[in-house]
mmCIF file of C-alpha atoms in Angstrom:
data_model
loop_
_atom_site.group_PDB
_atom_site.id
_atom_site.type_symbol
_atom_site.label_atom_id
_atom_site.label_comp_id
_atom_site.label_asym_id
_atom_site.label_seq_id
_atom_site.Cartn_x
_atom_site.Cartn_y
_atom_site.Cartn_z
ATOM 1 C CA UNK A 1098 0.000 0.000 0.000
ATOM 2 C CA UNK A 1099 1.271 3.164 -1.179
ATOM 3 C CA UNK A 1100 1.129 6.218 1.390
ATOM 4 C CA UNK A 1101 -1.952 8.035 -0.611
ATOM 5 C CA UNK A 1102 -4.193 5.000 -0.915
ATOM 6 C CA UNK A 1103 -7.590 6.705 -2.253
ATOM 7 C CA UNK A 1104 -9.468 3.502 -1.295
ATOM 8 C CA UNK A 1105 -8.304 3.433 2.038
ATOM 9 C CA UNK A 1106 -9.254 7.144 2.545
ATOM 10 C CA UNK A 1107 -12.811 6.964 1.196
ATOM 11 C CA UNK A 1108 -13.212 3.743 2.822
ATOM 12 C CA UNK A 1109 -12.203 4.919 6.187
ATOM 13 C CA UNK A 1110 -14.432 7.794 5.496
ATOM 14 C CA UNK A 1111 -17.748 5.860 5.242
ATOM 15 C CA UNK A 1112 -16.770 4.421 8.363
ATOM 16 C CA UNK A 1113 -16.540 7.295 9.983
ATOM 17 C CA UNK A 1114 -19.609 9.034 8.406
ATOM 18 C CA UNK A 1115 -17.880 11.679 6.117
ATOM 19 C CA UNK A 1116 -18.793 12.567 2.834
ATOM 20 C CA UNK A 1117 -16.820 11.233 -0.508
ATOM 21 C CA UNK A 1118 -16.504 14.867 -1.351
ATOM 22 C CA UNK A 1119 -14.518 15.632 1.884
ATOM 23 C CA UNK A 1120 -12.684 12.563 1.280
ATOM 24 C CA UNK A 1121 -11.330 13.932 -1.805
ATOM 25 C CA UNK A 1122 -10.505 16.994 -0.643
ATOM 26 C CA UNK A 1123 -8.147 15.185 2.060
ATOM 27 C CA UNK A 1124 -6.577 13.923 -1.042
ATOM 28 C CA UNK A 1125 -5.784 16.776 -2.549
ATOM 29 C CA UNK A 1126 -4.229 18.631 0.232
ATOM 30 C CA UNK A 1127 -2.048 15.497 0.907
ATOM 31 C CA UNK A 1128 1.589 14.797 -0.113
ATOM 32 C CA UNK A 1129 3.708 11.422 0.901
ATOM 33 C CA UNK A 1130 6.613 11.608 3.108
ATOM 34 C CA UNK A 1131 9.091 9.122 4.253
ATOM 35 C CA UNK A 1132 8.801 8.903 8.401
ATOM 36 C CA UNK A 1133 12.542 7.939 9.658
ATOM 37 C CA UNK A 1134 11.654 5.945 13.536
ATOM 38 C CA UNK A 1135 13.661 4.341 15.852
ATOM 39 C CA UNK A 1136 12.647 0.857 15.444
ATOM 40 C CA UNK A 1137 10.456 0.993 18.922
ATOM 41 C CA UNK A 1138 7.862 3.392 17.056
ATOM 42 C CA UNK A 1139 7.348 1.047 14.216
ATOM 43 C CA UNK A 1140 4.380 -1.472 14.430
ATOM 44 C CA UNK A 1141 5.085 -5.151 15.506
ATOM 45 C CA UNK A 1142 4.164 -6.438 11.576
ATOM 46 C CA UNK A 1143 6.869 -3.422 10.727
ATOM 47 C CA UNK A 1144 9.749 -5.003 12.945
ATOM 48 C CA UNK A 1145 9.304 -8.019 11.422
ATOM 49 C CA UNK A 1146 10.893 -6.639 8.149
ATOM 50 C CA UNK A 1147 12.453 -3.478 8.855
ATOM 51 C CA UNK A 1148 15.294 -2.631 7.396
ATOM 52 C CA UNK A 1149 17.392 0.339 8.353
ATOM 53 C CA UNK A 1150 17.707 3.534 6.547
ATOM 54 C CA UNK A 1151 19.437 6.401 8.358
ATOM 55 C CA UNK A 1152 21.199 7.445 11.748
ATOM 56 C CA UNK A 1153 21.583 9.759 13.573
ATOM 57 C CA UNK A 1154 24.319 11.897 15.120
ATOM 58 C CA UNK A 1155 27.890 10.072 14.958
ATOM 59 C CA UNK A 1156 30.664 11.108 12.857
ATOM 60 C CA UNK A 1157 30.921 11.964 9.220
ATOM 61 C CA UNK A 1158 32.749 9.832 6.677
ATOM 62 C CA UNK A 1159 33.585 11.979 4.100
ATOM 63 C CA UNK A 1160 35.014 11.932 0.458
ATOM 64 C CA UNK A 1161 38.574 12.060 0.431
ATOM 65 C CA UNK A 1162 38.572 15.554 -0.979
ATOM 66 C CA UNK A 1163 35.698 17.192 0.575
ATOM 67 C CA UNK A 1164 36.349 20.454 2.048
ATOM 68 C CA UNK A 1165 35.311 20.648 5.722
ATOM 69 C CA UNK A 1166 34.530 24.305 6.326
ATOM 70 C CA UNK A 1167 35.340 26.068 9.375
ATOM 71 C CA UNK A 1168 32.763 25.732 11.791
ATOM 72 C CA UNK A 1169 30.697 23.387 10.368
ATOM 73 C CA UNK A 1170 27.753 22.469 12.330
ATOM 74 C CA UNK A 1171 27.693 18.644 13.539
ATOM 75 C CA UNK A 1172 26.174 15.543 11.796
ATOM 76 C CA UNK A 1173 22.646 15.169 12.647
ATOM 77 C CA UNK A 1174 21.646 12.818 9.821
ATOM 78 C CA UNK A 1175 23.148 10.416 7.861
ATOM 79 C CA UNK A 1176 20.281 8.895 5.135
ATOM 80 C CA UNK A 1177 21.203 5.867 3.017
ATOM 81 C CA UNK A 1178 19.032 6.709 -0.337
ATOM 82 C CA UNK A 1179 19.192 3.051 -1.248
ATOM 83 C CA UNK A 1180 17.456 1.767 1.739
ATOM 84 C CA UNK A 1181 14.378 4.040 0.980
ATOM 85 C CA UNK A 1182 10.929 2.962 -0.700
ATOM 86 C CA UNK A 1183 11.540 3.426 -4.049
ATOM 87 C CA UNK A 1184 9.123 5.660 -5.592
ATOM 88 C CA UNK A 1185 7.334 7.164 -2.452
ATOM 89 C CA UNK A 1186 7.707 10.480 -2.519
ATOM 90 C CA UNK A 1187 6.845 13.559 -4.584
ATOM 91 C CA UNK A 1188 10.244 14.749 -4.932
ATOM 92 C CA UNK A 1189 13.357 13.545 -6.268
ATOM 93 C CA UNK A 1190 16.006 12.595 -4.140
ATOM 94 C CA UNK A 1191 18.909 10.346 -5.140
ATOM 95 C CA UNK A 1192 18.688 6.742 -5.654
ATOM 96 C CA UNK A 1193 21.969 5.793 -4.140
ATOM 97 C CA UNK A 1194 24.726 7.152 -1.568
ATOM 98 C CA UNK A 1195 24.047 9.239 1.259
ATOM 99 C CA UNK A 1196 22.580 12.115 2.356
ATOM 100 C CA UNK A 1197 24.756 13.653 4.817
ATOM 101 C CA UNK A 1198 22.799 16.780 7.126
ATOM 102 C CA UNK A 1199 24.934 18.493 9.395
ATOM 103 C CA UNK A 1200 23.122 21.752 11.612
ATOM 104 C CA UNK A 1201 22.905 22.526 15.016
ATOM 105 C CA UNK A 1202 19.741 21.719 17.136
ATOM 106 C CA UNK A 1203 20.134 23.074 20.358
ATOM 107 C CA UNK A 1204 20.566 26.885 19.075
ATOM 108 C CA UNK A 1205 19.784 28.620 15.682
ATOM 109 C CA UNK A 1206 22.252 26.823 12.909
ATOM 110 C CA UNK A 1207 24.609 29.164 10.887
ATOM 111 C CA UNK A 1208 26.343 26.735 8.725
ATOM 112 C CA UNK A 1209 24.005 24.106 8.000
ATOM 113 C CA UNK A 1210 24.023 21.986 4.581
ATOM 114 C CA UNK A 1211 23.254 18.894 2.608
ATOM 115 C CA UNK A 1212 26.100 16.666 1.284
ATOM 116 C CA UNK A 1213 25.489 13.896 -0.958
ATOM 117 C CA UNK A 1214 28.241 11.201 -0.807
ATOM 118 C CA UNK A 1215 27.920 9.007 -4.132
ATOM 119 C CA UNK A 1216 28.273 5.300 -3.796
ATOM 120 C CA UNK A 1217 31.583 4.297 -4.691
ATOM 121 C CA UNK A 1218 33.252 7.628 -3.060
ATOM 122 C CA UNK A 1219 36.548 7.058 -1.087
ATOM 123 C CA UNK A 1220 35.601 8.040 2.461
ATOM 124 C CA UNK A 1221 37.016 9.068 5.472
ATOM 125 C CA UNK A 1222 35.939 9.533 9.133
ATOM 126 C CA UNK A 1223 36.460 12.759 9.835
ATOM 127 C CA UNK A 1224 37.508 13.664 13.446
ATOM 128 C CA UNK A 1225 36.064 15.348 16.079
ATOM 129 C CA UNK A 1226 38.380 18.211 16.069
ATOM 130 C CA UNK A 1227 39.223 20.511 13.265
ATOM 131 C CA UNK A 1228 41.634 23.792 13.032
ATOM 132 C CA UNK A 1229 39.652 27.179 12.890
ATOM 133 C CA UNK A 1230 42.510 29.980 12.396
ATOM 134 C CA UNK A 1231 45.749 27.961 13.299
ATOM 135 C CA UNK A 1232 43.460 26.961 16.378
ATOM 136 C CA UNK A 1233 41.861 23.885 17.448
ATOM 137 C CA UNK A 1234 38.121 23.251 18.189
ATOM 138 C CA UNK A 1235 36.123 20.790 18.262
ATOM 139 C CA UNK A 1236 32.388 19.521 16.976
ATOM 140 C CA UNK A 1237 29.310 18.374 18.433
ATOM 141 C CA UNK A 1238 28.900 14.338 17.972
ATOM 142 C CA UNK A 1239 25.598 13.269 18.769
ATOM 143 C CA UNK A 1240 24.882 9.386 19.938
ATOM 144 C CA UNK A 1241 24.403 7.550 17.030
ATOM 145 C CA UNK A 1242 20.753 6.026 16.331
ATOM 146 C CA UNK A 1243 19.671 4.159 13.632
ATOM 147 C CA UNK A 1244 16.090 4.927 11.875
ATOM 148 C CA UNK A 1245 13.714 2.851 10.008
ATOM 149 C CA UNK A 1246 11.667 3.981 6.969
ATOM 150 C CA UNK A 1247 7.910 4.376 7.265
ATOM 151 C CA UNK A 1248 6.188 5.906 4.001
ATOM 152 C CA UNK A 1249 3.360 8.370 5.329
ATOM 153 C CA UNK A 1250 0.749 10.456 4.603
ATOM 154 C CA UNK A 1251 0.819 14.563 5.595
ATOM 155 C CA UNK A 1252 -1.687 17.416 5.447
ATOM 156 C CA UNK A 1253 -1.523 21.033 4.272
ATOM 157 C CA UNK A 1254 -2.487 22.438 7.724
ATOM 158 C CA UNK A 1255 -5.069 24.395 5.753
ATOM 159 C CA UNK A 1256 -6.690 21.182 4.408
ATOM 160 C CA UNK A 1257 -10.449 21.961 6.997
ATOM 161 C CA UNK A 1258 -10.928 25.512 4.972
ATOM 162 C CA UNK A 1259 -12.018 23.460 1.922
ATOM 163 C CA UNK A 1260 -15.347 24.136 0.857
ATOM 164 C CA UNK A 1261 -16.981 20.422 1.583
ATOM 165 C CA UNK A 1262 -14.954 20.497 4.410
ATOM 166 C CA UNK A 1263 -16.462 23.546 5.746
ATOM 167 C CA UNK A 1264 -19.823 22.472 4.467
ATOM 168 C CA UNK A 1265 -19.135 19.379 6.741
ATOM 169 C CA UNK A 1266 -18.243 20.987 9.649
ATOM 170 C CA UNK A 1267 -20.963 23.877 9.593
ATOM 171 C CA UNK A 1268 -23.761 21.090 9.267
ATOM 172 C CA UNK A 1269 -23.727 19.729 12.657
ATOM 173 C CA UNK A 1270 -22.639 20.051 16.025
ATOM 174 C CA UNK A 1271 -20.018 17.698 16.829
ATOM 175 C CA UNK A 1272 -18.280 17.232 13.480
ATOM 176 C CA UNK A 1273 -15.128 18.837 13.920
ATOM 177 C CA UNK A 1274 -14.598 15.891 16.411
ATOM 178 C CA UNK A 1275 -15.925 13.620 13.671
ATOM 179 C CA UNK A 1276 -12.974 15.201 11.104
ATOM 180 C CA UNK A 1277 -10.421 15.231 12.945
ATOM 181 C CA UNK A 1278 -11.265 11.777 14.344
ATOM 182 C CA UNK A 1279 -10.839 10.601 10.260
ATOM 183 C CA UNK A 1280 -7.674 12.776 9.810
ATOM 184 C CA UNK A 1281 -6.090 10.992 12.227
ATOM 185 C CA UNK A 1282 -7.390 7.479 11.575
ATOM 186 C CA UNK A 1283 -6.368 8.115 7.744
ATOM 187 C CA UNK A 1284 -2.720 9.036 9.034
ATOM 188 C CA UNK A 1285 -2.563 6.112 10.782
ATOM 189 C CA UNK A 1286 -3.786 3.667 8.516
ATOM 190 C CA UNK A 1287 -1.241 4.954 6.007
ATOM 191 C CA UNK A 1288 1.782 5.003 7.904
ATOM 192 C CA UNK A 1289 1.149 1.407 9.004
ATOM 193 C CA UNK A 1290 0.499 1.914 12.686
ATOM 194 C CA UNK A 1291 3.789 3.318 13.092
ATOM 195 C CA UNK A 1292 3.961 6.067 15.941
ATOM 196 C CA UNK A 1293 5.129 9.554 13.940
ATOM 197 C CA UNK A 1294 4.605 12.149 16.428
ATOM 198 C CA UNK A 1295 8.457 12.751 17.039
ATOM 199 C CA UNK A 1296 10.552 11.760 14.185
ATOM 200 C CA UNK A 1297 12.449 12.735 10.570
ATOM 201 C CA UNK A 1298 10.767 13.470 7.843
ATOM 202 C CA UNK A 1299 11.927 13.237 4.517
ATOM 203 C CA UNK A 1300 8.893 15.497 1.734
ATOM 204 C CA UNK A 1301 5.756 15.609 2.486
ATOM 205 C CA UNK A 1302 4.154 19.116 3.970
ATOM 206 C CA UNK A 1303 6.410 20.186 7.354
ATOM 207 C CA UNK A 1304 4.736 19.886 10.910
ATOM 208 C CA UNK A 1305 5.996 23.147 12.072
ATOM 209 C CA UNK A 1306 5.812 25.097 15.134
ATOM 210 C CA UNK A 1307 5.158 28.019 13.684
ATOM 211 C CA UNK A 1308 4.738 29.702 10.195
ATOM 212 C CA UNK A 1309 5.526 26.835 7.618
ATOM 213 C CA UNK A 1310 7.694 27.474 5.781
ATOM 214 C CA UNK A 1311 7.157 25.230 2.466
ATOM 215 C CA UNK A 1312 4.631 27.705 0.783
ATOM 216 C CA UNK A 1313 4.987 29.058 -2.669
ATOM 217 C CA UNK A 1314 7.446 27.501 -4.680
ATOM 218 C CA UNK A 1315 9.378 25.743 -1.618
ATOM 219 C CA UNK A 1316 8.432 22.391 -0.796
ATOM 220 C CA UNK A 1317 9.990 20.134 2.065
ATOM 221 C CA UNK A 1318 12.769 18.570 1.609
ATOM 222 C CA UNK A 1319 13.383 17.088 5.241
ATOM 223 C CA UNK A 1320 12.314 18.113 9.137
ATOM 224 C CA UNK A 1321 14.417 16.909 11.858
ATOM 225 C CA UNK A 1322 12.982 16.853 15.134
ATOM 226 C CA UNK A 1323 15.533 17.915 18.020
ATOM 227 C CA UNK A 1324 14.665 15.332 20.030
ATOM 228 C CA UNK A 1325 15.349 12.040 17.636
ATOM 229 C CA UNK A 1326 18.866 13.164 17.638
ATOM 230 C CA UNK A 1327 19.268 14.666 21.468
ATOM 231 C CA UNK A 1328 16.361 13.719 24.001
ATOM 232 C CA UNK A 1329 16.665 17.042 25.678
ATOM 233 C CA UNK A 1330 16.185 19.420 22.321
ATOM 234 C CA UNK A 1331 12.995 20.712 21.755
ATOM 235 C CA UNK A 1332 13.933 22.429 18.825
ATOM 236 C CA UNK A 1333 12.840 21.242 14.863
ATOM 237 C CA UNK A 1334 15.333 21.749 11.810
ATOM 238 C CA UNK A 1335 13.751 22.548 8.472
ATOM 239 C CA UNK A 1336 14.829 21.877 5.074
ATOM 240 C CA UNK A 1337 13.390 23.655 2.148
ATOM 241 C CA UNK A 1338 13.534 24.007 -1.409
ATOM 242 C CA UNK A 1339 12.230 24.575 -4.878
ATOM 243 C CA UNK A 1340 11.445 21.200 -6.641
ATOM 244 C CA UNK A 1341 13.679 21.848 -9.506
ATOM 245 C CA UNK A 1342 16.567 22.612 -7.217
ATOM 246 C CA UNK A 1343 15.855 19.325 -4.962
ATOM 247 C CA UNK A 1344 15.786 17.510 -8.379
ATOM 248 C CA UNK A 1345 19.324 18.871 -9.476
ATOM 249 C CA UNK A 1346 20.901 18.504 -6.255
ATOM 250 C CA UNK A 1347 21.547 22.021 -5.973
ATOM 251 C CA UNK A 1348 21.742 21.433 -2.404
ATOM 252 C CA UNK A 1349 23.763 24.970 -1.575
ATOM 253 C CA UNK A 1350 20.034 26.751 -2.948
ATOM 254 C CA UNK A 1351 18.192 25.255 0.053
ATOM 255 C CA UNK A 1352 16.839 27.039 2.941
ATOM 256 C CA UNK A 1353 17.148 26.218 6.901
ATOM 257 C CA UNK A 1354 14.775 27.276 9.140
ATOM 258 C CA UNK A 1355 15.081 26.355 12.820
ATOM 259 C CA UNK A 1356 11.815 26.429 15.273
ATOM 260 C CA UNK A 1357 11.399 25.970 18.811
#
């Protein structure tokens, strides 16, 4: 089952007593994502054949020749494209390597980028300490975790203002409980049971904290929770970019946003 199963939505919709025509405006405010879960937040059918797909924190291995700038921020996440579903998302991300993200999560990043390391690139593990000015300092290394792939469904946050959704909700008392009762249900259902509520995100629409920033021409590219990578960060990392650019890998065009 893909992430956007229209059966699955209007089916869970009868059950739940909402209209076809709300159903398909769910649909049409919804994008897939890939979830990335510590294996304890997958369902007990999903452990069974999970196979792992990023980590977090830990140190970098880069290509031989990579420049590490001054001050770079520390490796959050390390995504092996290989190991994702093939064909579940809206944008186009490699199909091989890794996606390196390095950022800060406890305070607002300066330096933060996207590497991708092609398979077959001579790498190196880069230290913990680097030279800054003839002067040594040293990086962040968070615990290393590995993550699991879920494919999901997410929500424009504006996705109630439709008209049959409005229609729906104005008709009777007690049917905003009724909506959000099927949002949630749908979520679920598509993501497999898995539990989502703190986790990376690779596309989709962002769960921000505050103003989303993926409107216009910028769509998500990933969202990093603060606490998957440090239990005591309650901070969320925010990846964004044009689809063309995500396509080309034009990875220095992307925008960071941090929210806490």
């Amino acid at each position: 089952m893909t992430a956007i199963d229209e059966r699955l939505v209007h089916d869970t919709a009868q059950r739940h007593g909402v209209p076809n025509t709300v159903a398909a405006e769910l649909l049409a405010h919804s994008r897939p994502c890939v979830y990335l879960l510590p294996l304890e937040d997958l369902s007990p059918a999903q452990q069974k054949t999970a196979r792992p797909a990023a980590r977090t924190g830990g140190l970098p291995s880069l290509p031989d020749d990579a420049d590490r700038h001054q001050g770079m921020e520390p490796l959050i996440l390390t995504v092996d494209c290989a190991a994702l579903p093939h064909g579940a998302l809206d944008i186009e991300l490699p199909t091989d390597g890794h996606l390196l993200f390095f950022s800060k999560i406890e305070y607002e990043p300066e330096n933060s980028r996207v590497l991708h390391v092609p398979v077959g690139a001579r790498t190196t593990e880069r230290p913990v300490t680097y030279d800054v000015d003839g002067e040594t300092a040293q990086t962040t290394v968070y615990e290393p975790r590995t993550l699991y792939p879920v494919v999901g469904l997410t929500l424009h946050s504006d996705w109630q203002d439709a008209p049959a959704c409005r229609a729906f909700l104005n008709a009777a008392d007690g049917n905003e409980g009724v909506l959000d009762m099927f949002e949630e249900t749908v979520r679920e259902l598509a993501a497999g049971g898995a539990q989502f509520g703190v986790c990376a995100q690779l596309g989709g629409f962002s769960a921000p904290y505050d103003m989303a920033p993926d409107e216009g021409d910028l769509v998500l590219f990933a969202q990093v929770a603060g606490q998957v990578v440090d239990p005591d960060a309650y901070t969320l990392n925010l990846i964004t970019g044009t689809r063309q650019d995500i396509a080309a890998r034009r990875y220095t065009a992307l925008t960071y946003t941090q929210q806490c």
